[in-house]
Short mmCIF file of C-alpha atoms in Angstrom, two decimals:
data_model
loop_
_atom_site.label_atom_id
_atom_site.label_comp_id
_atom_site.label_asym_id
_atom_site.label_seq_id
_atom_site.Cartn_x
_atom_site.Cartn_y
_atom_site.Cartn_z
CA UNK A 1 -8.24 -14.10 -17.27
CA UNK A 2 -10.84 -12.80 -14.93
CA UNK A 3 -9.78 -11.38 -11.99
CA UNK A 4 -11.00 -10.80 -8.47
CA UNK A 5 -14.42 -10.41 -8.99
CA UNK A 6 -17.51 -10.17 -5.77
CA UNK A 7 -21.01 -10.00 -5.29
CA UNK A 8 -23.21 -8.16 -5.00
CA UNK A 9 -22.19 -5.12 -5.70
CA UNK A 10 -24.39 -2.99 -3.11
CA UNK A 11 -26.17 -3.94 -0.46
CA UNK A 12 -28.54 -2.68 2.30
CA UNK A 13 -29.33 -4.01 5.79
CA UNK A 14 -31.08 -3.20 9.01
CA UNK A 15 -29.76 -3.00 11.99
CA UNK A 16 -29.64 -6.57 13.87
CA UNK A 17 -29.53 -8.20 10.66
CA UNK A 18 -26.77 -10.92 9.24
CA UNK A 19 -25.27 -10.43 5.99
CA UNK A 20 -22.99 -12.80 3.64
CA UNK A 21 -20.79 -11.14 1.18
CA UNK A 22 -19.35 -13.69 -1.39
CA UNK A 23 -15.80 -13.71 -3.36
CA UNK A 24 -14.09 -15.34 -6.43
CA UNK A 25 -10.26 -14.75 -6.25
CA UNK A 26 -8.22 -14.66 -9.64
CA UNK A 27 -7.58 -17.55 -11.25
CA UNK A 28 -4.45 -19.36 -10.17
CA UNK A 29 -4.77 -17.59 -6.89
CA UNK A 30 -5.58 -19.98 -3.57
CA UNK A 31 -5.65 -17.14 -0.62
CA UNK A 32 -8.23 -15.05 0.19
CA UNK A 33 -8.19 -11.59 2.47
CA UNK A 34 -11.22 -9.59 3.74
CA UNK A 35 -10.89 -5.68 4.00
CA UNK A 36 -12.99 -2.93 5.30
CA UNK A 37 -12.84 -0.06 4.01
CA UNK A 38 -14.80 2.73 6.11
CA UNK A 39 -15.49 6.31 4.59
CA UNK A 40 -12.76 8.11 4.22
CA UNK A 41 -10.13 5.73 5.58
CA UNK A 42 -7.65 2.73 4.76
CA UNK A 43 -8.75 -0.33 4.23
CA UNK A 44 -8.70 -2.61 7.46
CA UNK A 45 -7.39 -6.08 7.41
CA UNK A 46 -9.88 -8.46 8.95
CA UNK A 47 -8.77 -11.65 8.07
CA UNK A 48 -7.05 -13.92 5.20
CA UNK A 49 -8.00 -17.36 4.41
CA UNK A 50 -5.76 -20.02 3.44
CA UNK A 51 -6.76 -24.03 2.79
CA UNK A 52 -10.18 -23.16 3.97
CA UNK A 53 -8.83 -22.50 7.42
CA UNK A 54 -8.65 -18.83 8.72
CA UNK A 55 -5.06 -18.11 9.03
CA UNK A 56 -4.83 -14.92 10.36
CA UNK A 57 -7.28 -12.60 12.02
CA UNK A 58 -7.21 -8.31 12.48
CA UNK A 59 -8.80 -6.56 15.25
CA UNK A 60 -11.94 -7.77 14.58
CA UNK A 61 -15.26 -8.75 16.57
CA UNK A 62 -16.62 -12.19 16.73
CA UNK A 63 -19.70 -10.87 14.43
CA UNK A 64 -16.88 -11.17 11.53
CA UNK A 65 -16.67 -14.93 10.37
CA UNK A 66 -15.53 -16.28 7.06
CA UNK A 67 -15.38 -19.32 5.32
CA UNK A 68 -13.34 -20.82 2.21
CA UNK A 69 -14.45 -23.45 -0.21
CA UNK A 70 -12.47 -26.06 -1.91
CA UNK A 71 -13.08 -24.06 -5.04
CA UNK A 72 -10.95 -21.25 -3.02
CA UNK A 73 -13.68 -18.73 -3.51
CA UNK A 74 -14.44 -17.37 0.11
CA UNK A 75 -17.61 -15.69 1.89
CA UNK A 76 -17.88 -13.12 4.64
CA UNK A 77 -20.12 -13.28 7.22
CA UNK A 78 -21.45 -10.60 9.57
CA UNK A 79 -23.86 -10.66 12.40
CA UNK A 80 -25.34 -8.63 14.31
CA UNK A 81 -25.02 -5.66 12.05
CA UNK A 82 -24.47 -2.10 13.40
CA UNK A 83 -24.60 1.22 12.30
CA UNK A 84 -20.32 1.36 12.07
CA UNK A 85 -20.57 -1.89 10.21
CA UNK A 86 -20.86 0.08 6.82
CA UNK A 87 -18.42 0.03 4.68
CA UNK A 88 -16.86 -0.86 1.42
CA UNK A 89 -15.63 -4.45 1.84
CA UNK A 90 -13.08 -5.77 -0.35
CA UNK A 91 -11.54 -8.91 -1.48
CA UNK A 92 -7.99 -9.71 -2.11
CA UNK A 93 -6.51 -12.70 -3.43
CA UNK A 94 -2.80 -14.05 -3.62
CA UNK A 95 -0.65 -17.38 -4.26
CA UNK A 96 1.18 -19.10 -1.72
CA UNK A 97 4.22 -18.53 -4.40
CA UNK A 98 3.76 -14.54 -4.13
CA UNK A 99 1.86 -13.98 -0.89
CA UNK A 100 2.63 -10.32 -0.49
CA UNK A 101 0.81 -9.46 -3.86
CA UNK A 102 -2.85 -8.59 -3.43
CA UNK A 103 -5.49 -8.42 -6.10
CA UNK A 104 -8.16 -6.68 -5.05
CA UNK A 105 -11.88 -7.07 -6.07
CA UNK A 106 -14.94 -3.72 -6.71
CA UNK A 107 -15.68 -4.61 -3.37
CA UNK A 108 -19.15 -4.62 -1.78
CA UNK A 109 -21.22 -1.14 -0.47
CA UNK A 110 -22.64 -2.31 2.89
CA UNK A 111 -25.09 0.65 4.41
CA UNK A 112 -26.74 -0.36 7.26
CA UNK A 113 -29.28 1.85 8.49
CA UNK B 1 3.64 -4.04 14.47
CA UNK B 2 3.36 -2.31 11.23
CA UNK B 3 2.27 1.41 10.69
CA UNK B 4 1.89 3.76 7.44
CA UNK B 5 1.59 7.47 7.83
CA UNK B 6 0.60 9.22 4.41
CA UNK B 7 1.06 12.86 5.44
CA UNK B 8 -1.41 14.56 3.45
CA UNK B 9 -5.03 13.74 2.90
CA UNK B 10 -5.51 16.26 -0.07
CA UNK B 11 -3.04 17.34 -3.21
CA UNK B 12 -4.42 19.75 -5.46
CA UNK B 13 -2.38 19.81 -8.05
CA UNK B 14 -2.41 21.47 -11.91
CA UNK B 15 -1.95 19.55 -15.11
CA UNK B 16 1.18 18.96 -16.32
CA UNK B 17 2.56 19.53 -12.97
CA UNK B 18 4.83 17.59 -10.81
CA UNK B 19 3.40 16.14 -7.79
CA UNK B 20 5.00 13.99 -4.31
CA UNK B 21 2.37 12.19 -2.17
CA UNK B 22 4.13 11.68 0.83
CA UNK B 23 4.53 7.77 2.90
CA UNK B 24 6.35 6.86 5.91
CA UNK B 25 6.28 3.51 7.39
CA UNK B 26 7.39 1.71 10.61
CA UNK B 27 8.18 -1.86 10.91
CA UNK B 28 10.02 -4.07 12.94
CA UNK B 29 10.62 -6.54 10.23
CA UNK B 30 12.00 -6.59 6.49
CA UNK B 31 9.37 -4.46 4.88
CA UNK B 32 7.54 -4.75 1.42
CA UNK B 33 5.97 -1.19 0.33
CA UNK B 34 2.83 -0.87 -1.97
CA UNK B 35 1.24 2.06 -3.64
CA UNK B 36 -2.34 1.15 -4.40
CA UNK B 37 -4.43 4.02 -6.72
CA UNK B 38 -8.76 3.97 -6.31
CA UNK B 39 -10.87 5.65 -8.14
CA UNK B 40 -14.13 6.94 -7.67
CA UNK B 41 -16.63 3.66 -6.91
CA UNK B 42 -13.83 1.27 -7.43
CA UNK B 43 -11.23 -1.27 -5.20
CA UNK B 44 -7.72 -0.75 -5.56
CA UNK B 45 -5.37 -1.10 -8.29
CA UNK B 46 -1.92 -2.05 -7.11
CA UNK B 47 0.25 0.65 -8.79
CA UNK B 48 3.62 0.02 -7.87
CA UNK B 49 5.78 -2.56 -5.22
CA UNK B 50 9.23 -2.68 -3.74
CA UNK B 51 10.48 -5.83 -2.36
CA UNK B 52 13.84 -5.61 -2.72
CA UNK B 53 16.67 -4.65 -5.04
CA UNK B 54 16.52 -1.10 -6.47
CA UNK B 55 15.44 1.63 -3.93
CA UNK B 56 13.68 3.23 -7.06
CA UNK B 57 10.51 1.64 -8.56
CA UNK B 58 8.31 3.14 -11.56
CA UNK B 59 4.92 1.90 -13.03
CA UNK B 60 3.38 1.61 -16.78
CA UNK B 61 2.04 5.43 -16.30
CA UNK B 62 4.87 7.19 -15.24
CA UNK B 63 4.97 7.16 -11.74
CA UNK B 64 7.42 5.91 -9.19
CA UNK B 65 8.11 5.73 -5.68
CA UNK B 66 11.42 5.78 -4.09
CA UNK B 67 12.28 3.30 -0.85
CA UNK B 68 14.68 5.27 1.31
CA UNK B 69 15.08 2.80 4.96
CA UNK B 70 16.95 5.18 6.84
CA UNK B 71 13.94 7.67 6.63
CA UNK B 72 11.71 5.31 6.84
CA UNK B 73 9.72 6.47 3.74
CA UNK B 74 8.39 5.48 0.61
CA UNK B 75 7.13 8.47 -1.58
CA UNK B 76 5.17 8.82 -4.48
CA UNK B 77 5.99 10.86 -7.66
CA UNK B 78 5.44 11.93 -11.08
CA UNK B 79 6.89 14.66 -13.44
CA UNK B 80 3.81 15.58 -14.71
CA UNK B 81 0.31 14.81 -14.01
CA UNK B 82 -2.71 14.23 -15.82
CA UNK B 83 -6.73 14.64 -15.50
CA UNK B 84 -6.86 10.95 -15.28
CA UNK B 85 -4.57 10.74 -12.33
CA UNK B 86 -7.28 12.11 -9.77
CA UNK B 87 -8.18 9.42 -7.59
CA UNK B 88 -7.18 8.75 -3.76
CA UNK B 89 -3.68 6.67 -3.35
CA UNK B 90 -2.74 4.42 -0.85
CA UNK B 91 0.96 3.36 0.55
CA UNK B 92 0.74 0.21 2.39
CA UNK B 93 3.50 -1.92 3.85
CA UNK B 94 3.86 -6.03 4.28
CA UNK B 95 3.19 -8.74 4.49
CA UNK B 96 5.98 -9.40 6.31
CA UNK B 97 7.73 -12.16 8.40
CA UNK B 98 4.98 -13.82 10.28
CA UNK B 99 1.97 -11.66 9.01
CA UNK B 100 -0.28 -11.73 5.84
CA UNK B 101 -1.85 -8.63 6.34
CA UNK B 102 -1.12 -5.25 4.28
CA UNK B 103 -1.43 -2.56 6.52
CA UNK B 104 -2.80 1.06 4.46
CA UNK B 105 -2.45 4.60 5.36
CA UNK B 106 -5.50 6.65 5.57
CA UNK B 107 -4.95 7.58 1.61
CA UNK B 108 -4.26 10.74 -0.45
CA UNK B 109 -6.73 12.21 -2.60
CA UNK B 110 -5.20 13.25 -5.59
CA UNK B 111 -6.97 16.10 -7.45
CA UNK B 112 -5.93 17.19 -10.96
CA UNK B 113 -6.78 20.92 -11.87
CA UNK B 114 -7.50 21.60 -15.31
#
């Protein structure tokens, strides 16, 4: 049973650039979160997708987008990038049965520079 | 809103030793209360949960976490540690009523002395 799994597993951008981080959420799961995780800190909710409709949104900037696919796999978007833009981002994926359990993925190593 | 508080950023600890890493939450809703555990170049491995029932909660490796609502807090412990327990943990709280989100504390880095 494979479990939350994302890709790639590094990645490095200029400043300015756009970026697309991709996600496959366990099997059996249909929800899909976005974290970032900045050195040294929590992650940070940034928003959950459910039905390929954003459901909820953190404290975010427009530069954030997502999108979900009827295969429930999801993608992260990010334009614009900036120096505070990297981060670890991470994945999470849950049921509708058992929404408050999160699976999280490796995550992705954004450095902008 | 939802807020977790993990009081220390750094335990040093020796093997075989117990150790606490401190949580306290705030919410204005019915709460559910994670520990996640990351190590080095990884994502996070949910380590324990408490949704409801029993205030005490324990996972495969010996730790557990005790829900106490009237001090808001949700600690981690174990009786004794081992070399494979360093890694940073993190207590996070929901989703609740009305919100998907977890919410994390800033983590605990957990470092096992030989």
């Amino acid at each position: 049973d494979a479990g939350v799994t994302q890709s790639p597993t590094h990645l490095i951008k200029t400043r300015g650039q756009q970026v697309t981080l991709r996600c496959s959420p366990k099997s059996g799961h249909d929800t899909v979160s976005w974290y970032q995780q900045a050195l040294g800190q929590g992650p940070q909710f940034i928003f959950q997708y459910y039905e390929e409709e954003e459901r909820q949104r953190g404290n975010f900037p427009d530069r954030f987008s997502g999108h979900q696919f009827p295969n429930y796999s999801s993608e992260l978007n990010v334009n614009a990038l900036l120096l505070g833009d990297s981060a670890l981002y991470l994945c999470a994926s849950s049921s509708r049965l058992e929404a408050y359990e999160q699976y999280f993925g490796p995550g992705t190593r954004l450095t902008v520079t | 809103a939802q807020s977790v508080t993990q009081l220390d950023s750094q335990v040093p600890v020796f093997e075989e030793a117990p150790v606490e890493l401190r949580c306290n939450y705030s919410s204005s809703v019915s709460v559910y209360l994670f520990w996640y555990v990351q190590y080095p170049n990884q994502g996070l491995q949910l380590l324990l949960k408490y949704l409801s029932g029993s205030t005490l909660v324990e996972s495969i490796n010996g730790f557990e976490a005790e829900f106490n609502k009237s001090q808001t807090s949700f600690h981690l412990r174990k009786p004794s540690v081992h070399i494979s327990d360093t890694a940073e943990y993190f207590c996070a709280v929901g989703p609740g009523a009305g919100s998907y989100q977890l919410t994390f504390g800033k983590g605990t880095k957990l470092s096992v002395i030989p």
